[in-house]
Amino acid sequence: MADSPKLILPDVPGLRNIETYMQHGGYGETLRKVFTMSPTAVTDEVKKSGLRGRGGAAFPTGLKWSFMPKGNEKKKYLLVNGDESEPGSFKDRQIFEFNPHQMIEGILIASYAMQIDHAYIYIRGEYEHWIKMVRQAVAEAYDRGVVGPRMKDTFKPSGDGIAYSVDITVHKGAGAYIVGEETAMMSSLEGDRGYPRVKPPFPAASGLWHSPTTINNIETLANVPVILKMGGDAYSKIGDPKHPGTLLFGVSGHVNKPGVYELPTGTTLLDIINKHAGGVPGGKKIKMVIPGGSSMPPLRGEQLEGVKMDAENLKAAGSAIGTGGIMVMDEDTDIIKVLTRISKFYAHESCGQCTPCREGTGWLLKILQRFEQGNAREEDIDLLHDVAFNIEGRTICALGEAAAWPVRFTVERFREVFEQRVKPGLKIGSPNRVHALRKGGLEPVQIHVPMVERV
Ligand SMILES: Cc1cc2nc3c(=O)[nH]c(=O)nc-3n(C[C@H](O)[C@H](O)[C@H](O)COP(=O)(O)O)c2cc1C
Ligand code: SF4
C-alpha cells in the first residue's frame, strides 16, 4: 500500500495554495521545457504515455489531441469536463479541492499542444463549494502571471522557445446530468438547452461555436504535467500496460471506509474493497458490485475473484471501468430496490430527444416498480430485458446505454432474484440501508480521503 504512487493527490499539505504548489515544482521547469518543445512533440509524449481518458470511455488522450486541426487560422477551444454527475462518481472534486493547480497546469500543456488560446472549465452547478475553490485557484494563477496574457513574459522563451498564452474561464453548470455528455456540454456553454448533438461532426471538426474543440475530463488533464515531468515512457510503466497510470477510485456503499483512493490501474477490485476501503461491515458477503459508476454493468459477488480495475481487464470480466466509481452491495441488499432507484435517475435525466431513451427509460422504471411493489408477472422479467436491450445502440448519446446496461446485466446475472420476486404470496422485507448499517443512524457518508487536510 505504501508504495502506491500518488501522482494526482500526493500527500502534500496545503497543495491547493499556489505557493505550495510552486514550491513543489509546479508551473516551473516542466512547463518551461514544454514551451521549448514543438506542440506535436508534446502530443507525442502523451501518446507514448498511453494515457486514456478518465471521463468514462477511456479513449487514448494523445490520439484525441492529434485530431485537432493543425495551424492557427481558426479559433480552437479546450473544454474541461468537470460535470461529474454520475451516481457513484465523486473523484474530480478531490482534485478541485486538493490539487487544482495540477489540473490548471494540465490545461496549459494541453492547450499548448493543440495551440488553443482559450479553455473553459465546466463544473456541475451543485458543486458550489468546489467552484469557489477552482475560481480562487484560477485567479491566483492569473495574479502570478502563469495563466493569461502575462504568461508570455513569465515563461519568456530562450533559444527556440515559443511565446504562448492561454485564458481560462470557469463556467458553472445548472445541474443536469446530461450536460456531462460532451456535445450537450457545448450546447449548454453556448447558452442553449443542454441537448446532445448528432455526431458526426465530431467536436474536433465542429465544436464550440462551430470551432474545433477538444473535451477532456479533469482527472485526465491532471495527469498531463506528471507525464511531461517524468516522460511518457516512464509513465507508461505504471499500472496496467494497456491502461497505464493511477486512477482515483471512488468507493461507496457497504464498505467500512468509503472514500477516494488513488491506486495504479490493474489493482484488483477485491484489494480495493478489502484492503483499502476496509472491507464489508460485519464481514458480510458481497452480493453485487457496480465497478465504474451506476451506468456500468453490475458484477455478481462470485464473479469478483481476480478482477483487475482497468479498461481491458474489466471489459474481459464483463463490465467497464467508467469513472472508477465502485459501488459495493452486501448479501442483504435488495438489488431490485437499488436498480429501481438507478432507473429513476436515468428516466429523470433523459433529455427526451430520442424515442428509445425517452420512452424506454420510463418503461424500465415502471416495470421495475412492479417488481419492487410485488405486482410483477413472470413475463415481466423478459420484458424488462427486452426494453433495456432495445434502447442500446439506438440513441443519439450514450445515456441510452447508461440507462440500459445496469438493468440488462442485472437481469442476466441475477435472474433468480427477479424470479423469486414474482412468486405469489412473497413478503418483501425492508431493504438494507447503507448508512444505517455503517453508522447506526442515517448520517451522511463521510468521504475518507486518506492523505490531506480539509479546509
Ligand atoms: C450521459 C453522459 C454523461 C457524461 N458525464 C461526464 C462527466 O460528468 N464528466 C466527464 O468527464 N465525462 C462525462 N461523460 C463523457 C464525456 O462525454 C466525454 O467523453 C469525456 O469528458 C471526455 O474526456 P476524456 O477523454 O478525458 O475521458 C459523459 C458521457 C455521457 C454519455
Ligand atoms: S439518448 Fe437520451 S439523453 Fe441522449 S440524446 Fe437521446 S434522449 Fe437525450
CSV table of C-alpha atoms and ligand atoms in Angstrom, one decimal:
chain,number,residue,atom,x,y,z
A,1,MET,CA,0.0,0.0,0.0
A,2,ALA,CA,2.8,2.4,1.0
A,3,ASP,CA,4.4,2.1,-2.4
A,4,SER,CA,1.4,3.1,-4.5
A,5,PRO,CA,2.4,6.2,-6.4
A,6,LYS,CA,0.3,9.3,-5.7
A,7,LEU,CA,0.5,11.3,-8.9
A,8,ILE,CA,-2.7,13.2,-8.6
A,9,LEU,CA,-3.4,13.6,-4.9
A,10,PRO,CA,0.1,13.4,-3.3
A,11,ASP,CA,0.5,13.7,0.5
A,12,VAL,CA,1.4,17.4,0.5
A,13,PRO,CA,-0.5,19.6,3.0
A,14,GLY,CA,-1.8,22.8,1.5
A,15,LEU,CA,-1.0,21.9,-2.1
A,16,ARG,CA,-4.1,23.8,-3.3
A,17,ASN,CA,-2.2,27.1,-2.5
A,18,ILE,CA,-0.2,28.3,-5.4
A,19,GLU,CA,2.9,29.0,-3.3
A,20,THR,CA,3.0,25.4,-2.0
A,21,TYR,CA,2.3,24.1,-5.5
A,22,MET,CA,5.2,26.2,-6.9
A,23,GLN,CA,7.5,25.1,-4.1
A,24,HIS,CA,6.9,21.6,-5.2
A,25,GLY,CA,7.9,22.3,-8.8
A,26,GLY,CA,4.5,23.5,-10.1
A,27,TYR,CA,4.4,26.0,-13.0
A,28,GLY,CA,8.2,25.5,-13.2
A,29,GLU,CA,10.8,23.5,-15.1
A,30,THR,CA,8.3,21.1,-16.7
A,31,LEU,CA,6.2,24.0,-18.1
A,32,ARG,CA,9.3,25.8,-19.3
A,33,LYS,CA,10.6,22.6,-21.0
A,34,VAL,CA,7.1,22.2,-22.7
A,35,PHE,CA,7.3,25.7,-24.2
A,36,THR,CA,10.6,24.8,-25.8
A,37,MET,CA,9.1,21.6,-27.4
A,38,SER,CA,7.1,21.6,-30.6
A,39,PRO,CA,3.3,21.2,-30.0
A,40,THR,CA,3.5,17.9,-31.9
A,41,ALA,CA,6.3,16.6,-29.6
A,42,VAL,CA,4.2,17.4,-26.5
A,43,THR,CA,1.3,15.4,-28.0
A,44,ASP,CA,3.7,12.5,-28.9
A,45,GLU,CA,4.9,12.4,-25.3
A,46,VAL,CA,1.2,12.0,-24.1
A,47,LYS,CA,0.7,9.3,-26.8
A,48,LYS,CA,3.8,7.5,-25.6
A,49,SER,CA,2.5,7.5,-22.0
A,50,GLY,CA,-0.6,5.5,-23.0
A,51,LEU,CA,-2.8,7.9,-21.1
A,52,ARG,CA,-6.5,7.1,-21.6
A,53,GLY,CA,-9.4,9.5,-20.7
A,54,ARG,CA,-10.8,9.4,-17.2
A,55,GLY,CA,-14.3,10.7,-18.1
A,56,GLY,CA,-15.8,7.2,-18.8
A,57,ALA,CA,-14.8,5.9,-22.2
A,58,ALA,CA,-11.1,5.5,-21.6
A,59,PHE,CA,-10.3,6.9,-25.1
A,60,PRO,CA,-6.5,7.5,-25.7
A,61,THR,CA,-5.8,11.1,-24.9
A,62,GLY,CA,-2.8,11.8,-27.2
A,63,LEU,CA,-4.8,10.4,-30.1
A,64,LYS,CA,-7.7,12.6,-29.3
A,65,TRP,CA,-5.4,15.6,-29.2
A,66,SER,CA,-4.0,14.7,-32.6
A,67,PHE,CA,-7.5,15.0,-34.2
A,68,MET,CA,-7.3,18.8,-33.6
A,69,PRO,CA,-6.6,20.6,-36.9
A,70,LYS,CA,-3.1,22.0,-37.1
A,71,GLY,CA,-2.4,25.7,-37.7
A,72,ASN,CA,-3.7,28.8,-36.2
A,73,GLU,CA,-6.1,30.1,-38.8
A,74,LYS,CA,-9.2,29.1,-36.8
A,75,LYS,CA,-10.1,29.7,-33.2
A,76,LYS,CA,-9.9,26.5,-31.2
A,77,TYR,CA,-11.2,25.6,-27.7
A,78,LEU,CA,-10.4,23.2,-24.9
A,79,LEU,CA,-13.5,22.2,-22.9
A,80,VAL,CA,-12.7,20.8,-19.5
A,81,ASN,CA,-15.4,18.4,-18.2
A,82,GLY,CA,-16.0,18.8,-14.5
A,83,ASP,CA,-19.7,17.9,-14.6
A,84,GLU,CA,-19.2,14.7,-12.5
A,85,SER,CA,-22.9,13.9,-12.1
A,86,GLU,CA,-22.7,10.1,-12.4
A,87,PRO,CA,-24.1,8.4,-9.3
A,88,GLY,CA,-21.2,6.7,-7.6
A,89,SER,CA,-18.6,9.1,-9.1
A,90,PHE,CA,-17.1,11.7,-6.7
A,91,LYS,CA,-13.4,11.8,-7.6
A,92,ASP,CA,-13.0,15.0,-9.7
A,93,ARG,CA,-14.0,17.1,-6.7
A,94,GLN,CA,-11.0,15.8,-4.8
A,95,ILE,CA,-8.8,17.4,-7.5
A,96,PHE,CA,-10.7,20.7,-7.3
A,97,GLU,CA,-10.2,20.7,-3.6
A,98,PHE,CA,-6.7,19.3,-3.0
A,99,ASN,CA,-4.7,19.8,-6.2
A,100,PRO,CA,-6.5,22.3,-8.6
A,101,HIS,CA,-3.2,23.8,-9.9
A,102,GLN,CA,-2.1,20.5,-11.3
A,103,MET,CA,-5.3,20.4,-13.3
A,104,ILE,CA,-4.7,24.0,-14.4
A,105,GLU,CA,-1.1,23.2,-15.4
A,106,GLY,CA,-2.5,20.2,-17.4
A,107,ILE,CA,-4.9,22.7,-19.2
A,108,LEU,CA,-1.9,24.9,-20.1
A,109,ILE,CA,0.0,22.0,-21.5
A,110,ALA,CA,-2.9,20.5,-23.4
A,111,SER,CA,-3.8,23.9,-24.8
A,112,TYR,CA,-0.2,24.5,-26.0
A,113,ALA,CA,-0.1,21.0,-27.6
A,114,MET,CA,-3.2,21.8,-29.6
A,115,GLN,CA,-2.4,25.6,-30.0
A,116,ILE,CA,-5.6,26.6,-28.2
A,117,ASP,CA,-5.7,30.0,-26.5
A,118,HIS,CA,-9.0,29.7,-24.6
A,119,ALA,CA,-10.1,26.9,-22.2
A,120,TYR,CA,-13.4,26.6,-20.4
A,121,ILE,CA,-13.8,24.6,-17.2
A,122,TYR,CA,-17.4,23.5,-16.9
A,123,ILE,CA,-18.3,22.4,-13.3
A,124,ARG,CA,-21.6,21.0,-12.2
A,125,GLY,CA,-23.9,23.5,-10.5
A,126,GLU,CA,-24.3,21.5,-7.3
A,127,TYR,CA,-20.5,21.8,-6.7
A,128,GLU,CA,-20.9,25.4,-5.3
A,129,HIS,CA,-18.0,24.9,-2.7
A,130,TRP,CA,-15.6,23.4,-5.3
A,131,ILE,CA,-16.5,26.0,-7.9
A,132,LYS,CA,-15.3,28.7,-5.5
A,133,MET,CA,-12.1,26.8,-4.9
A,134,VAL,CA,-11.4,26.4,-8.6
A,135,ARG,CA,-12.2,30.1,-9.3
A,136,GLN,CA,-9.8,31.0,-6.5
A,137,ALA,CA,-7.1,28.8,-7.9
A,138,VAL,CA,-7.5,30.3,-11.4
A,139,ALA,CA,-7.5,33.8,-10.0
A,140,GLU,CA,-4.2,33.1,-8.1
A,141,ALA,CA,-2.7,31.7,-11.4
A,142,TYR,CA,-3.7,34.9,-13.2
A,143,ASP,CA,-2.2,37.0,-10.4
A,144,ARG,CA,1.1,35.1,-10.6
A,145,GLY,CA,1.1,35.5,-14.4
A,146,VAL,CA,1.2,31.8,-15.0
A,147,VAL,CA,-2.2,31.9,-16.8
A,148,GLY,CA,-3.4,34.6,-19.2
A,149,PRO,CA,-1.6,37.3,-21.3
A,150,ARG,CA,1.3,37.7,-18.8
A,151,MET,CA,2.4,34.1,-19.5
A,152,LYS,CA,4.4,35.4,-22.4
A,153,ASP,CA,6.6,37.3,-20.0
A,154,THR,CA,6.6,34.8,-17.2
A,155,PHE,CA,7.8,32.0,-19.5
A,156,LYS,CA,9.8,34.2,-21.8
A,157,PRO,CA,11.3,31.7,-24.2
A,158,SER,CA,15.0,31.3,-24.5
A,159,GLY,CA,16.5,29.9,-27.7
A,160,ASP,CA,13.9,28.1,-29.8
A,161,GLY,CA,11.1,28.6,-27.2
A,162,ILE,CA,7.6,29.7,-28.3
A,163,ALA,CA,5.8,32.7,-26.7
A,164,TYR,CA,2.5,31.4,-25.7
A,165,SER,CA,-0.6,32.3,-23.6
A,166,VAL,CA,-4.0,30.8,-22.7
A,167,ASP,CA,-7.0,32.2,-20.9
A,168,ILE,CA,-9.2,30.1,-18.6
A,169,THR,CA,-12.9,30.7,-17.9
A,170,VAL,CA,-14.7,28.8,-15.1
A,171,HIS,CA,-18.3,28.1,-16.0
A,172,LYS,CA,-20.9,26.9,-13.5
A,173,GLY,CA,-23.5,24.4,-14.9
A,174,ALA,CA,-27.1,24.4,-13.8
A,175,GLY,CA,-27.2,20.8,-12.6
A,176,ALA,CA,-28.2,18.4,-15.3
A,177,TYR,CA,-26.5,15.0,-15.7
A,178,ILE,CA,-26.9,15.1,-19.5
A,179,VAL,CA,-24.6,18.1,-19.9
A,180,GLY,CA,-21.7,15.8,-18.9
A,181,GLU,CA,-22.1,14.4,-22.4
A,182,GLU,CA,-19.6,16.3,-24.5
A,183,THR,CA,-21.9,17.8,-27.2
A,184,ALA,CA,-24.6,18.6,-24.7
A,185,MET,CA,-22.0,20.5,-22.7
A,186,MET,CA,-21.1,22.5,-25.7
A,187,SER,CA,-24.7,23.4,-26.3
A,188,SER,CA,-25.1,24.4,-22.7
A,189,LEU,CA,-22.0,26.5,-22.7
A,190,GLU,CA,-23.2,28.3,-25.8
A,191,GLY,CA,-26.4,29.2,-23.9
A,192,ASP,CA,-28.8,26.7,-25.5
A,193,ARG,CA,-30.6,23.8,-23.8
A,194,GLY,CA,-28.1,21.1,-22.9
A,195,TYR,CA,-29.1,18.7,-25.6
A,196,PRO,CA,-26.6,16.2,-27.1
A,197,ARG,CA,-25.9,16.7,-30.8
A,198,VAL,CA,-25.7,14.0,-33.5
A,199,LYS,CA,-22.1,13.0,-34.3
A,200,PRO,CA,-20.5,13.4,-36.9
A,201,PRO,CA,-19.4,16.2,-37.0
A,202,PHE,CA,-17.2,15.4,-34.1
A,203,PRO,CA,-16.1,18.3,-31.8
A,204,ALA,CA,-12.6,18.4,-33.3
A,205,ALA,CA,-14.2,19.3,-36.6
A,206,SER,CA,-17.1,21.4,-35.3
A,207,GLY,CA,-17.4,22.1,-31.6
A,208,LEU,CA,-18.0,25.2,-29.5
A,209,TRP,CA,-19.4,28.0,-31.7
A,210,HIS,CA,-18.6,25.7,-34.7
A,211,SER,CA,-14.9,25.9,-33.9
A,212,PRO,CA,-12.6,22.9,-33.4
A,213,THR,CA,-12.9,21.8,-29.8
A,214,THR,CA,-11.3,19.1,-27.6
A,215,ILE,CA,-13.1,17.9,-24.5
A,216,ASN,CA,-11.2,16.3,-21.6
A,217,ASN,CA,-12.0,15.2,-18.1
A,218,ILE,CA,-10.5,16.9,-15.0
A,219,GLU,CA,-8.5,13.8,-13.9
A,220,THR,CA,-7.2,13.2,-17.5
A,221,LEU,CA,-5.7,16.7,-17.5
A,222,ALA,CA,-4.3,16.5,-14.0
A,223,ASN,CA,-2.2,13.5,-15.3
A,224,VAL,CA,-0.6,15.6,-18.1
A,225,PRO,CA,2.0,17.6,-16.0
A,226,VAL,CA,3.1,14.3,-14.4
A,227,ILE,CA,3.6,12.7,-17.9
A,228,LEU,CA,5.7,15.7,-19.1
A,229,LYS,CA,7.7,15.7,-16.0
A,230,MET,CA,8.6,12.0,-15.8
A,231,GLY,CA,8.4,11.3,-19.6
A,232,GLY,CA,5.8,9.3,-21.4
A,233,ASP,CA,7.9,6.1,-21.3
A,234,ALA,CA,8.3,6.1,-17.5
A,235,TYR,CA,4.5,6.9,-17.0
A,236,SER,CA,3.5,4.0,-19.3
A,237,LYS,CA,5.2,1.6,-16.9
A,238,ILE,CA,2.9,2.4,-14.0
A,239,GLY,CA,-0.1,0.1,-13.6
A,240,ASP,CA,-1.6,-2.0,-16.4
A,241,PRO,CA,0.4,-1.6,-19.7
A,242,LYS,CA,-2.8,-1.2,-21.8
A,243,HIS,CA,-4.3,1.5,-19.5
A,244,PRO,CA,-1.4,2.9,-17.6
A,245,GLY,CA,-1.2,5.3,-14.6
A,246,THR,CA,-3.1,5.6,-11.4
A,247,LEU,CA,-6.8,6.0,-11.1
A,248,LEU,CA,-8.9,7.8,-8.4
A,249,PHE,CA,-11.3,5.1,-7.3
A,250,GLY,CA,-14.4,6.4,-5.5
A,251,VAL,CA,-15.6,3.6,-3.2
A,252,SER,CA,-19.1,3.8,-1.8
A,253,GLY,CA,-21.9,1.5,-0.4
A,254,HIS,CA,-21.2,-1.4,2.0
A,255,VAL,CA,-17.6,-0.7,2.9
A,256,ASN,CA,-16.1,0.3,6.2
A,257,LYS,CA,-14.1,3.2,4.8
A,258,PRO,CA,-15.9,4.8,1.8
A,259,GLY,CA,-13.7,7.3,0.0
A,260,VAL,CA,-11.4,8.1,-2.9
A,261,TYR,CA,-8.3,6.0,-3.2
A,262,GLU,CA,-5.6,6.7,-5.8
A,263,LEU,CA,-4.1,3.4,-6.9
A,264,PRO,CA,-2.4,2.0,-10.0
A,265,THR,CA,-4.6,0.7,-12.7
A,266,GLY,CA,-4.7,-3.1,-12.6
A,267,THR,CA,-5.2,-3.2,-8.8
A,268,THR,CA,-7.7,-5.9,-8.0
A,269,LEU,CA,-11.2,-4.9,-7.2
A,270,LEU,CA,-11.2,-7.1,-4.1
A,271,ASP,CA,-7.9,-5.4,-2.8
A,272,ILE,CA,-9.5,-2.0,-3.2
A,273,ILE,CA,-12.6,-3.1,-1.3
A,274,ASN,CA,-11.0,-5.2,1.4
A,275,LYS,CA,-7.6,-3.7,2.0
A,276,HIS,CA,-8.1,0.0,1.1
A,277,ALA,CA,-11.8,0.6,1.8
A,278,GLY,CA,-11.7,-1.6,5.0
A,279,GLY,CA,-13.9,-4.5,3.8
A,280,VAL,CA,-17.6,-5.1,4.2
A,281,PRO,CA,-19.2,-4.2,7.5
A,282,GLY,CA,-19.9,-7.2,9.7
A,283,GLY,CA,-17.8,-9.4,7.3
A,284,LYS,CA,-20.8,-10.0,5.2
A,285,LYS,CA,-20.6,-11.4,1.7
A,286,ILE,CA,-20.7,-9.2,-1.3
A,287,LYS,CA,-23.8,-9.6,-3.5
A,288,MET,CA,-23.2,-7.1,-6.2
A,289,VAL,CA,-20.6,-4.5,-7.3
A,290,ILE,CA,-21.0,-1.9,-9.9
A,291,PRO,CA,-17.4,-1.1,-10.7
A,292,GLY,CA,-17.4,2.1,-12.7
A,293,GLY,CA,-20.3,4.3,-11.6
A,294,SER,CA,-24.0,3.5,-11.8
A,295,SER,CA,-24.2,3.2,-15.6
A,296,MET,CA,-21.8,0.2,-15.9
A,297,PRO,CA,-22.8,-3.5,-15.9
A,298,PRO,CA,-23.0,-4.9,-12.4
A,299,LEU,CA,-21.0,-7.9,-11.4
A,300,ARG,CA,-22.1,-10.7,-9.0
A,301,GLY,CA,-20.1,-11.2,-5.8
A,302,GLU,CA,-19.0,-14.6,-7.0
A,303,GLN,CA,-17.5,-13.0,-10.2
A,304,LEU,CA,-15.0,-10.7,-8.4
A,305,GLU,CA,-12.1,-13.0,-7.7
A,306,GLY,CA,-9.0,-11.8,-9.7
A,307,VAL,CA,-10.9,-8.9,-11.4
A,308,LYS,CA,-8.5,-6.1,-12.1
A,309,MET,CA,-9.5,-2.4,-12.3
A,310,ASP,CA,-8.5,-1.2,-15.7
A,311,ALA,CA,-10.4,-0.8,-19.0
A,312,GLU,CA,-9.2,-4.0,-20.7
A,313,ASN,CA,-9.4,-6.4,-17.7
A,314,LEU,CA,-12.7,-5.1,-16.6
A,315,LYS,CA,-14.1,-5.5,-20.1
A,316,ALA,CA,-12.9,-9.1,-20.1
A,317,ALA,CA,-14.7,-9.6,-16.8
A,318,GLY,CA,-18.0,-8.4,-18.3
A,319,SER,CA,-18.1,-4.7,-17.2
A,320,ALA,CA,-16.4,-1.4,-17.9
A,321,ILE,CA,-14.1,1.0,-16.0
A,322,GLY,CA,-16.3,4.1,-16.5
A,323,THR,CA,-15.3,6.7,-13.9
A,324,GLY,CA,-13.9,4.1,-11.4
A,325,GLY,CA,-16.8,4.7,-9.0
A,326,ILE,CA,-17.0,1.3,-7.2
A,327,MET,CA,-20.5,0.7,-5.6
A,328,VAL,CA,-20.5,-2.2,-3.2
A,329,MET,CA,-23.6,-4.0,-2.1
A,330,ASP,CA,-23.7,-6.7,0.6
A,331,GLU,CA,-25.6,-10.0,0.7
A,332,ASP,CA,-28.7,-8.4,2.4
A,333,THR,CA,-29.1,-5.7,-0.3
A,334,ASP,CA,-32.4,-5.5,-2.1
A,335,ILE,CA,-31.0,-5.2,-5.6
A,336,ILE,CA,-34.4,-4.6,-7.2
A,337,LYS,CA,-34.7,-1.5,-5.0
A,338,VAL,CA,-31.3,-0.4,-6.0
A,339,LEU,CA,-32.0,-0.9,-9.7
A,340,THR,CA,-35.3,0.9,-9.4
A,341,ARG,CA,-33.5,3.9,-7.8
A,342,ILE,CA,-30.9,3.9,-10.5
A,343,SER,CA,-33.6,3.7,-13.3
A,344,LYS,CA,-35.5,6.6,-11.7
A,345,PHE,CA,-32.4,8.7,-12.0
A,346,TYR,CA,-31.9,7.9,-15.7
A,347,ALA,CA,-35.6,8.3,-16.6
A,348,HIS,CA,-35.5,11.7,-14.9
A,349,GLU,CA,-32.3,12.8,-16.6
A,350,SER,CA,-33.2,11.7,-20.2
A,351,CYS,CA,-33.3,14.8,-22.3
A,352,GLY,CA,-36.2,13.3,-24.3
A,353,GLN,CA,-34.8,13.8,-27.9
A,354,CYS,CA,-34.7,10.0,-28.8
A,355,THR,CA,-37.8,7.9,-28.5
A,356,PRO,CA,-36.0,4.7,-27.3
A,357,CYS,CA,-34.4,6.6,-24.5
A,358,ARG,CA,-37.4,8.9,-23.6
A,359,GLU,CA,-39.9,6.1,-23.6
A,360,GLY,CA,-37.6,3.2,-22.7
A,361,THR,CA,-36.2,4.7,-19.5
A,362,GLY,CA,-39.8,5.4,-18.4
A,363,TRP,CA,-40.8,1.8,-19.1
A,364,LEU,CA,-37.8,0.4,-17.3
A,365,LEU,CA,-38.8,2.3,-14.3
A,366,LYS,CA,-42.5,1.3,-14.5
A,367,ILE,CA,-41.6,-2.4,-14.8
A,368,LEU,CA,-39.1,-2.3,-12.0
A,369,GLN,CA,-41.6,-0.6,-9.8
A,370,ARG,CA,-43.9,-3.6,-10.4
A,371,PHE,CA,-41.2,-5.8,-9.1
A,372,GLU,CA,-40.4,-3.5,-6.2
A,373,GLN,CA,-44.1,-3.4,-5.2
A,374,GLY,CA,-44.6,-7.2,-5.7
A,375,ASN,CA,-47.0,-6.8,-8.6
A,376,ALA,CA,-44.8,-8.1,-11.4
A,377,ARG,CA,-45.6,-11.1,-13.6
A,378,GLU,CA,-43.2,-13.8,-14.7
A,379,GLU,CA,-43.2,-12.4,-18.3
A,380,ASP,CA,-42.0,-9.0,-16.9
A,381,ILE,CA,-38.5,-10.4,-16.5
A,382,ASP,CA,-38.0,-10.9,-20.2
A,383,LEU,CA,-39.9,-7.7,-21.0
A,384,LEU,CA,-37.5,-5.8,-18.7
A,385,HIS,CA,-34.6,-7.3,-20.5
A,386,ASP,CA,-36.1,-6.6,-24.0
A,387,VAL,CA,-36.8,-3.0,-23.2
A,388,ALA,CA,-33.2,-2.4,-22.0
A,389,PHE,CA,-31.8,-4.3,-24.9
A,390,ASN,CA,-33.8,-2.3,-27.4
A,391,ILE,CA,-32.5,1.1,-26.1
A,392,GLU,CA,-28.9,0.2,-26.6
A,393,GLY,CA,-27.3,1.5,-29.8
A,394,ARG,CA,-30.5,3.3,-30.9
A,395,THR,CA,-29.9,6.7,-29.4
A,396,ILE,CA,-28.1,10.0,-30.1
A,397,CYS,CA,-25.9,9.7,-27.0
A,398,ALA,CA,-24.7,7.1,-24.5
A,399,LEU,CA,-27.2,8.0,-21.8
A,400,GLY,CA,-29.3,5.3,-23.6
A,401,GLU,CA,-26.6,2.7,-22.7
A,402,ALA,CA,-26.1,4.2,-19.3
A,403,ALA,CA,-29.8,3.5,-18.5
A,404,ALA,CA,-29.9,0.1,-20.2
A,405,TRP,CA,-26.7,-1.6,-19.1
A,406,PRO,CA,-27.4,-1.8,-15.3
A,407,VAL,CA,-30.9,-3.2,-16.0
A,408,ARG,CA,-29.9,-5.7,-18.7
A,409,PHE,CA,-26.9,-7.1,-16.9
A,410,THR,CA,-28.7,-7.3,-13.6
A,411,VAL,CA,-31.5,-9.3,-15.2
A,412,GLU,CA,-28.9,-11.6,-17.0
A,413,ARG,CA,-26.7,-12.0,-13.9
A,414,PHE,CA,-29.4,-12.1,-11.1
A,415,ARG,CA,-32.3,-13.7,-12.8
A,416,GLU,CA,-33.2,-15.8,-9.7
A,417,VAL,CA,-33.8,-12.5,-7.8
A,418,PHE,CA,-36.5,-11.5,-10.3
A,419,GLU,CA,-38.0,-15.0,-10.4
A,420,GLN,CA,-38.2,-15.0,-6.6
A,421,ARG,CA,-39.9,-11.7,-6.6
A,422,VAL,CA,-42.8,-12.9,-8.9
A,423,LYS,CA,-43.6,-15.9,-6.6
A,424,PRO,CA,-47.2,-15.5,-5.3
A,425,GLY,CA,-47.5,-14.5,-1.7
A,426,LEU,CA,-43.9,-13.4,-1.3
A,427,LYS,CA,-43.4,-10.9,1.6
A,428,ILE,CA,-41.0,-8.2,0.8
A,429,GLY,CA,-38.8,-7.3,3.7
A,430,SER,CA,-37.4,-3.8,4.5
A,431,PRO,CA,-34.3,-3.0,2.5
A,432,ASN,CA,-30.8,-2.9,3.9
A,433,ARG,CA,-29.9,0.7,4.4
A,434,VAL,CA,-26.3,1.5,3.7
A,435,HIS,CA,-25.8,4.3,6.2
A,436,ALA,CA,-27.9,2.8,9.0
A,437,LEU,CA,-25.7,-0.3,8.8
A,438,ARG,CA,-22.5,1.6,8.9
A,439,LYS,CA,-23.2,4.3,11.4
A,440,GLY,CA,-26.1,3.1,13.4
A,441,GLY,CA,-28.1,6.1,12.0
A,442,LEU,CA,-29.0,7.9,8.8
A,443,GLU,CA,-25.9,10.1,8.7
A,444,PRO,CA,-24.3,11.4,5.5
A,445,VAL,CA,-21.4,9.4,4.1
A,446,GLN,CA,-18.0,10.8,5.2
A,447,ILE,CA,-15.6,11.0,2.3
A,448,HIS,CA,-12.5,9.3,3.5
A,449,VAL,CA,-9.6,10.9,1.8
A,450,PRO,CA,-6.6,9.4,3.5
A,451,MET,CA,-3.9,11.9,2.7
A,452,VAL,CA,-4.6,15.7,3.1
A,453,GLU,CA,-6.2,18.1,5.5
A,454,ARG,CA,-9.5,19.7,4.6
A,455,VAL,CA,-10.3,23.5,4.6
B,1,LIG,C1,-24.7,11.0,-20.2
B,1,LIG,C2,-23.2,11.2,-20.2
B,1,LIG,C3,-22.7,11.9,-19.1
B,1,LIG,C4,-21.3,12.1,-19.0
B,1,LIG,N1,-20.8,12.8,-17.9
B,1,LIG,C5,-19.5,13.1,-17.9
B,1,LIG,C6,-18.9,13.8,-16.8
B,1,LIG,O1,-19.6,14.2,-15.8
B,1,LIG,N2,-17.6,14.0,-16.8
B,1,LIG,C7,-16.7,13.6,-17.8
B,1,LIG,O2,-15.6,13.9,-17.8
B,1,LIG,N3,-17.2,12.9,-18.8
B,1,LIG,C8,-18.6,12.6,-18.9
B,1,LIG,N4,-19.1,12.0,-20.0
B,1,LIG,C9,-18.1,11.6,-21.1
B,1,LIG,C10,-17.9,12.8,-21.9
B,1,LIG,O3,-18.9,12.9,-22.9
B,1,LIG,C11,-16.5,12.8,-22.7
B,1,LIG,O4,-16.4,11.5,-23.3
B,1,LIG,C12,-15.3,13.0,-21.7
B,1,LIG,O5,-15.5,14.2,-21.0
B,1,LIG,C13,-14.0,13.0,-22.5
B,1,LIG,O6,-13.0,13.2,-21.6
B,1,LIG,P1,-11.7,12.2,-21.6
B,1,LIG,O7,-11.4,11.8,-23.0
B,1,LIG,O8,-10.7,12.9,-20.8
B,1,LIG,O9,-12.3,11.0,-20.8
B,1,LIG,C14,-20.4,11.7,-20.1
B,1,LIG,C15,-21.0,11.0,-21.1
B,1,LIG,C16,-22.3,10.8,-21.2
B,1,LIG,C17,-22.9,10.0,-22.3
B,2,SF4,S1,-30.1,9.1,-25.6
B,2,SF4,FE1,-31.5,10.0,-24.1
B,2,SF4,S2,-30.3,11.7,-23.2
B,2,SF4,FE2,-29.2,11.1,-25.1
B,2,SF4,S3,-29.9,12.4,-26.7
B,2,SF4,FE3,-31.2,10.6,-26.7
B,2,SF4,S4,-33.0,11.1,-25.4
B,2,SF4,FE4,-31.4,12.6,-24.9
